[in-house]
Amino acid sequence: MNDTTIVILTAMNLEYRAVRAQLSDITARTHPMGTRFEVGQLSRCRVALALTGEGNQSAAVITERAAAEFAPAAVIFVGVAGALQPHLGLGDVVVATHVYAYHGATSQDDGLTARPRTWELSHRVHQIAAHLERTADWARQLSGGPPPPRVHFGPVAAGEIVHYSAVSGARQWLREHYNDAVAVEMEAAGIAQAGHLKPCRRSWCGASATTLTKANPLPTTPAGSHERRPMPPRSPPLSLRSSRRN
């Protein structure tokens, strides 16, 4: 039995249930401040699962509590996000190479100027993720049916807005200042900040807390230009590696 503990965090209950369904021998454990964890086995790893709620602030607090409670080898944030690039398909996997806290800015007479904070994925975790993508071992664990989702590596923008429009002012801000971001969501900056503040331990150090998201693309026309219509509503989870959300 491998005693390595991995912390997996999710923002919403539908994501939580998708991860929990993969665990066995589940027991409950409560942090002194009341945060509830469920601890189980996933293959040969011990997994501590917790719900952060939506938003970067709560994600940072729960990540810090999880690190103090379990001293994990890694912290992984698993969830779903909105795609910002047309080459991402519904259900594709995004591994964040960078996390942008995109709400940092200065307001001047001539408008807003971006002043983001940025965290990079650690080299060790990036190497592991790239190896898994090349070997495609994870895809062989999926049930039969449609082709497995593609894996994309790129920056993820984390803020406090749920984006339902491809043409709003908030979406235009992302396009102008963070045009290399492949996905947008609401918790990665908090996870990354908590990881940055934690001293190195084994393979988890700095900002190696990883955001692994399922992309829900912005609606596009066949030519790739944005239509003036809202993004589709949130959908139920499919599995740990195939869940969907705006």
GROMACS .gro file of N, CA and C in nm, residues 138-228:
model
  273
  138TRP      N    1  -0.415   0.740  -1.915
  138TRP     CA    2  -0.537   0.782  -1.848
  138TRP      C    3  -0.660   0.762  -1.936
  139ALA      N    4  -0.643   0.782  -2.068
  139ALA     CA    5  -0.757   0.771  -2.160
  139ALA      C    6  -0.806   0.627  -2.170
  140ARG      N    7  -0.716   0.531  -2.152
  140ARG     CA    8  -0.756   0.391  -2.161
  140ARG      C    9  -0.845   0.349  -2.044
  141GLN      N   10  -0.849   0.429  -1.938
  141GLN     CA   11  -0.936   0.399  -1.824
  141GLN      C   12  -1.078   0.448  -1.846
  142LEU      N   13  -1.102   0.527  -1.951
  142LEU     CA   14  -1.236   0.577  -1.977
  142LEU      C   15  -1.322   0.469  -2.040
  143SER      N   16  -1.452   0.482  -2.021
  143SER     CA   17  -1.543   0.386  -2.082
  143SER      C   18  -1.546   0.406  -2.233
  144GLY      N   19  -1.587   0.304  -2.304
  144GLY     CA   20  -1.592   0.312  -2.450
  144GLY      C   21  -1.696   0.412  -2.496
  145GLY      N   22  -1.691   0.446  -2.625
  145GLY     CA   23  -1.785   0.543  -2.680
  145GLY      C   24  -1.713   0.644  -2.765
  146PRO      N   25  -1.739   0.775  -2.743
  146PRO     CA   26  -1.674   0.878  -2.824
  146PRO      C   27  -1.523   0.877  -2.806
  147PRO      N   28  -1.448   0.936  -2.899
  147PRO     CA   29  -1.303   0.947  -2.881
  147PRO      C   30  -1.269   1.018  -2.751
  148PRO      N   31  -1.158   0.983  -2.689
  148PRO     CA   32  -1.122   1.049  -2.562
  148PRO      C   33  -1.097   1.198  -2.583
  149PRO      N   34  -1.116   1.278  -2.480
  149PRO     CA   35  -1.093   1.422  -2.493
  149PRO      C   36  -0.947   1.453  -2.521
  150ARG      N   37  -0.923   1.560  -2.592
  150ARG     CA   38  -0.786   1.607  -2.616
  150ARG      C   39  -0.735   1.681  -2.494
  151VAL      N   40  -0.603   1.686  -2.479
  151VAL     CA   41  -0.540   1.755  -2.368
  151VAL      C   42  -0.468   1.878  -2.420
  152HIS      N   43  -0.490   1.992  -2.357
  152HIS     CA   44  -0.427   2.118  -2.397
  152HIS      C   45  -0.349   2.175  -2.279
  153PHE      N   46  -0.232   2.230  -2.305
  153PHE     CA   47  -0.152   2.298  -2.205
  153PHE      C   48  -0.152   2.447  -2.238
  154GLY      N   49  -0.181   2.531  -2.139
  154GLY     CA   50  -0.179   2.674  -2.164
  154GLY      C   51  -0.225   2.752  -2.043
  155PRO      N   52  -0.217   2.885  -2.049
  155PRO     CA   53  -0.257   2.969  -1.935
  155PRO      C   54  -0.407   2.963  -1.909
  156VAL      N   55  -0.443   2.974  -1.782
  156VAL     CA   56  -0.582   2.980  -1.741
  156VAL      C   57  -0.602   3.111  -1.665
  157ALA      N   58  -0.709   3.183  -1.698
  157ALA     CA   59  -0.742   3.309  -1.632
  157ALA      C   60  -0.841   3.281  -1.519
  158ALA      N   61  -0.810   3.331  -1.398
  158ALA     CA   62  -0.894   3.309  -1.281
  158ALA      C   63  -0.942   3.441  -1.226
  159GLY      N   64  -1.074   3.458  -1.218
  159GLY     CA   65  -1.131   3.581  -1.164
  159GLY      C   66  -1.252   3.550  -1.079
  160GLU      N   67  -1.342   3.645  -1.068
  160GLU     CA   68  -1.460   3.628  -0.983
  160GLU      C   69  -1.589   3.641  -1.063
  161ILE      N   70  -1.581   3.621  -1.194
  161ILE     CA   71  -1.696   3.636  -1.281
  161ILE      C   72  -1.728   3.502  -1.348
  162VAL      N   73  -1.855   3.464  -1.351
  162VAL     CA   74  -1.900   3.352  -1.432
  162VAL      C   75  -1.935   3.407  -1.570
  163HIS      N   76  -1.865   3.364  -1.672
  163HIS     CA   77  -1.882   3.420  -1.807
  163HIS      C   78  -1.986   3.339  -1.885
  164TYR      N   79  -2.095   3.405  -1.923
  164TYR     CA   80  -2.197   3.344  -2.007
  164TYR      C   81  -2.205   3.408  -2.145
  165SER      N   82  -2.122   3.507  -2.170
  165SER     CA   83  -2.129   3.579  -2.297
  165SER      C   84  -1.992   3.583  -2.364
  166ALA      N   85  -1.994   3.575  -2.496
  166ALA     CA   86  -1.871   3.588  -2.574
  166ALA      C   87  -1.845   3.730  -2.618
  167VAL      N   88  -1.939   3.821  -2.591
  167VAL     CA   89  -1.926   3.958  -2.642
  167VAL      C   90  -1.937   4.064  -2.532
  168SER      N   91  -1.940   4.026  -2.408
  168SER     CA   92  -1.953   4.122  -2.298
  168SER      C   93  -1.825   4.202  -2.280
  169GLY      N   94  -1.834   4.310  -2.199
  169GLY     CA   95  -1.716   4.389  -2.170
  169GLY      C   96  -1.611   4.309  -2.095
  170ALA      N   97  -1.654   4.221  -2.003
  170ALA     CA   98  -1.560   4.139  -1.927
  170ALA      C   99  -1.487   4.042  -2.020
  171ARG      N  100  -1.560   3.986  -2.115
  171ARG     CA  101  -1.498   3.895  -2.212
  171ARG      C  102  -1.401   3.970  -2.302
  172GLN      N  103  -1.435   4.093  -2.340
  172GLN     CA  104  -1.346   4.174  -2.422
  172GLN      C  105  -1.218   4.207  -2.347
  173TRP      N  106  -1.229   4.232  -2.214
  173TRP     CA  107  -1.111   4.257  -2.131
  173TRP      C  108  -1.015   4.139  -2.138
  174LEU      N  109  -1.067   4.019  -2.127
  174LEU     CA  110  -0.981   3.900  -2.136
  174LEU      C  111  -0.917   3.890  -2.274
  175ARG      N  112  -0.993   3.919  -2.376
  175ARG     CA  113  -0.941   3.908  -2.513
  175ARG      C  114  -0.828   4.009  -2.536
  176GLU      N  115  -0.842   4.129  -2.479
  176GLU     CA  116  -0.742   4.234  -2.502
  176GLU      C  117  -0.614   4.214  -2.420
  177HIS      N  118  -0.629   4.168  -2.296
  177HIS     CA  119  -0.515   4.165  -2.204
  177HIS      C  120  -0.459   4.025  -2.178
  178TYR      N  121  -0.538   3.922  -2.207
  178TYR     CA  122  -0.495   3.784  -2.177
  178TYR      C  123  -0.528   3.694  -2.296
  179ASN      N  124  -0.485   3.738  -2.415
  179ASN     CA  125  -0.527   3.667  -2.535
  179ASN      C  126  -0.460   3.532  -2.553
  180ASP      N  127  -0.363   3.497  -2.467
  180ASP     CA  128  -0.304   3.363  -2.475
  180ASP      C  129  -0.373   3.264  -2.382
  181ALA      N  130  -0.465   3.311  -2.296
  181ALA     CA  131  -0.534   3.222  -2.204
  181ALA      C  132  -0.624   3.128  -2.283
  182VAL      N  133  -0.626   3.002  -2.242
  182VAL     CA  134  -0.708   2.903  -2.312
  182VAL      C  135  -0.841   2.878  -2.243
  183ALA      N  136  -0.849   2.913  -2.113
  183ALA     CA  137  -0.973   2.889  -2.039
  183ALA      C  138  -0.986   2.990  -1.927
  184VAL      N  139  -1.109   3.007  -1.878
  184VAL     CA  140  -1.135   3.101  -1.770
  184VAL      C  141  -1.217   3.030  -1.663
  185GLU      N  142  -1.185   3.057  -1.536
  185GLU     CA  143  -1.258   2.998  -1.425
  185GLU      C  144  -1.241   3.085  -1.301
  186MET      N  145  -1.272   3.033  -1.181
  186MET     CA  146  -1.287   3.121  -1.066
  186MET      C  147  -1.209   3.079  -0.941
  187GLU      N  148  -1.125   2.976  -0.948
  187GLU     CA  149  -1.059   2.928  -0.827
  187GLU      C  150  -0.908   2.911  -0.839
  188ALA      N  151  -0.854   2.905  -0.959
  188ALA     CA  152  -0.714   2.867  -0.977
  188ALA      C  153  -0.616   2.963  -0.911
  189ALA      N  154  -0.647   3.093  -0.908
  189ALA     CA  155  -0.555   3.188  -0.847
  189ALA      C  156  -0.543   3.165  -0.697
  190GLY      N  157  -0.654   3.132  -0.632
  190GLY     CA  158  -0.649   3.103  -0.489
  190GLY      C  159  -0.569   2.977  -0.460
  191ILE      N  160  -0.589   2.873  -0.541
  191ILE     CA  161  -0.513   2.748  -0.525
  191ILE      C  162  -0.365   2.776  -0.544
  192ALA      N  163  -0.331   2.852  -0.650
  192ALA     CA  164  -0.191   2.879  -0.681
  192ALA      C  165  -0.124   2.962  -0.572
  193GLN      N  166  -0.195   3.061  -0.518
  193GLN     CA  167  -0.138   3.144  -0.412
  193GLN      C  168  -0.110   3.062  -0.287
  194ALA      N  169  -0.202   2.975  -0.249
  194ALA     CA  170  -0.179   2.889  -0.133
  194ALA      C  171  -0.061   2.797  -0.156
  195GLY      N  172  -0.048   2.743  -0.277
  195GLY     CA  173   0.067   2.659  -0.308
  195GLY      C  174   0.198   2.736  -0.303
  196HIS      N  175   0.195   2.860  -0.348
  196HIS     CA  176   0.315   2.943  -0.347
  196HIS      C  177   0.363   2.970  -0.205
  197LEU      N  178   0.271   2.983  -0.111
  197LEU     CA  179   0.309   3.015   0.027
  197LEU      C  180   0.354   2.895   0.107
  198LYS      N  181   0.329   2.775   0.056
  198LYS     CA  182   0.364   2.654   0.131
  198LYS      C  183   0.507   2.614   0.100
  199PRO      N  184   0.592   2.587   0.203
  199PRO     CA  185   0.728   2.540   0.178
  199PRO      C  186   0.729   2.411   0.097
  200CYS      N  187   0.836   2.391   0.021
  200CYS     CA  188   0.846   2.275  -0.067
  200CYS      C  189   0.841   2.145   0.013
  201ARG      N  190   0.771   2.050  -0.041
  201ARG     CA  191   0.768   1.916   0.016
  201ARG      C  192   0.753   1.816  -0.098
  202ARG      N  193   0.855   1.734  -0.118
  202ARG     CA  194   0.854   1.635  -0.225
  202ARG      C  195   0.820   1.701  -0.357
  203SER      N  196   0.719   1.644  -0.428
  203SER     CA  197   0.688   1.693  -0.560
  203SER      C  198   0.594   1.813  -0.557
  204TRP      N  199   0.550   1.856  -0.438
  204TRP     CA  200   0.458   1.969  -0.430
  204TRP      C  201   0.528   2.087  -0.367
  205CYS      N  202   0.547   2.192  -0.444
  205CYS     CA  203   0.610   2.311  -0.391
  205CYS      C  204   0.569   2.431  -0.475
  206GLY      N  205   0.584   2.549  -0.417
  206GLY     CA  206   0.549   2.669  -0.491
  206GLY      C  207   0.407   2.662  -0.543
  207ALA      N  208   0.393   2.692  -0.671
  207ALA     CA  209   0.260   2.696  -0.733
  207ALA      C  210   0.230   2.569  -0.808
  208SER      N  211   0.274   2.456  -0.754
  208SER     CA  212   0.248   2.331  -0.824
  208SER      C  213   0.108   2.278  -0.802
  209ALA      N  214   0.025   2.350  -0.727
  209ALA     CA  215  -0.116   2.315  -0.721
  209ALA      C  216  -0.174   2.332  -0.859
  210THR      N  217  -0.227   2.224  -0.915
  210THR     CA  218  -0.260   2.218  -1.056
  210THR      C  219  -0.408   2.234  -1.081
  211THR      N  220  -0.444   2.315  -1.179
  211THR     CA  221  -0.582   2.324  -1.221
  211THR      C  222  -0.601   2.235  -1.342
  212LEU      N  223  -0.685   2.135  -1.327
  212LEU     CA  224  -0.718   2.047  -1.437
  212LEU      C  225  -0.865   2.066  -1.466
  213THR      N  226  -0.898   2.126  -1.581
  213THR     CA  227  -1.035   2.164  -1.607
  213THR      C  228  -1.087   2.104  -1.734
  214LYS      N  229  -1.217   2.094  -1.744
  214LYS     CA  230  -1.283   2.053  -1.867
  214LYS      C  231  -1.332   2.178  -1.937
  215ALA      N  232  -1.300   2.192  -2.063
  215ALA     CA  233  -1.330   2.315  -2.134
  215ALA      C  234  -1.472   2.314  -2.188
  216ASN      N  235  -1.543   2.422  -2.165
  216ASN     CA  236  -1.675   2.442  -2.221
  216ASN      C  237  -1.665   2.562  -2.315
  217PRO      N  238  -1.655   2.539  -2.445
  217PRO     CA  239  -1.615   2.648  -2.535
  217PRO      C  240  -1.721   2.755  -2.551
  218LEU      N  241  -1.674   2.877  -2.576
  218LEU     CA  242  -1.763   2.985  -2.613
  218LEU      C  243  -1.827   2.951  -2.746
  219PRO      N  244  -1.953   2.985  -2.767
  219PRO     CA  245  -2.019   2.953  -2.893
  219PRO      C  246  -1.953   3.024  -3.009
  220THR      N  247  -1.933   2.953  -3.117
  220THR     CA  248  -1.870   3.011  -3.235
  220THR      C  249  -1.948   2.971  -3.359
  221THR      N  250  -1.932   3.047  -3.465
  221THR     CA  251  -1.985   3.010  -3.594
  221THR      C  252  -1.888   2.912  -3.659
  222PRO      N  253  -1.927   2.845  -3.768
  222PRO     CA  254  -1.833   2.755  -3.836
  222PRO      C  255  -1.704   2.822  -3.877
  223ALA      N  256  -1.708   2.952  -3.901
  223ALA     CA  257  -1.587   3.022  -3.941
  223ALA      C  258  -1.501   3.061  -3.821
  224GLY      N  259  -1.553   3.042  -3.699
  224GLY     CA  260  -1.475   3.070  -3.581
  224GLY      C  261  -1.502   3.204  -3.516
  225SER      N  262  -1.590   3.287  -3.576
  225SER     CA  263  -1.620   3.416  -3.516
  225SER      C  264  -1.729   3.396  -3.412
  226HIS      N  265  -1.734   3.482  -3.311
  226HIS     CA  266  -1.827   3.465  -3.200
  226HIS      C  267  -1.968   3.507  -3.239
  227GLU      N  268  -2.065   3.422  -3.208
  227GLU     CA  269  -2.204   3.458  -3.227
  227GLU      C  270  -2.253   3.539  -3.107
  228ARG      N  271  -2.357   3.616  -3.127
  228ARG     CA  272  -2.412   3.698  -3.019
  228ARG      C  273  -2.521   3.617  -2.949
   0.00000   0.00000   0.00000
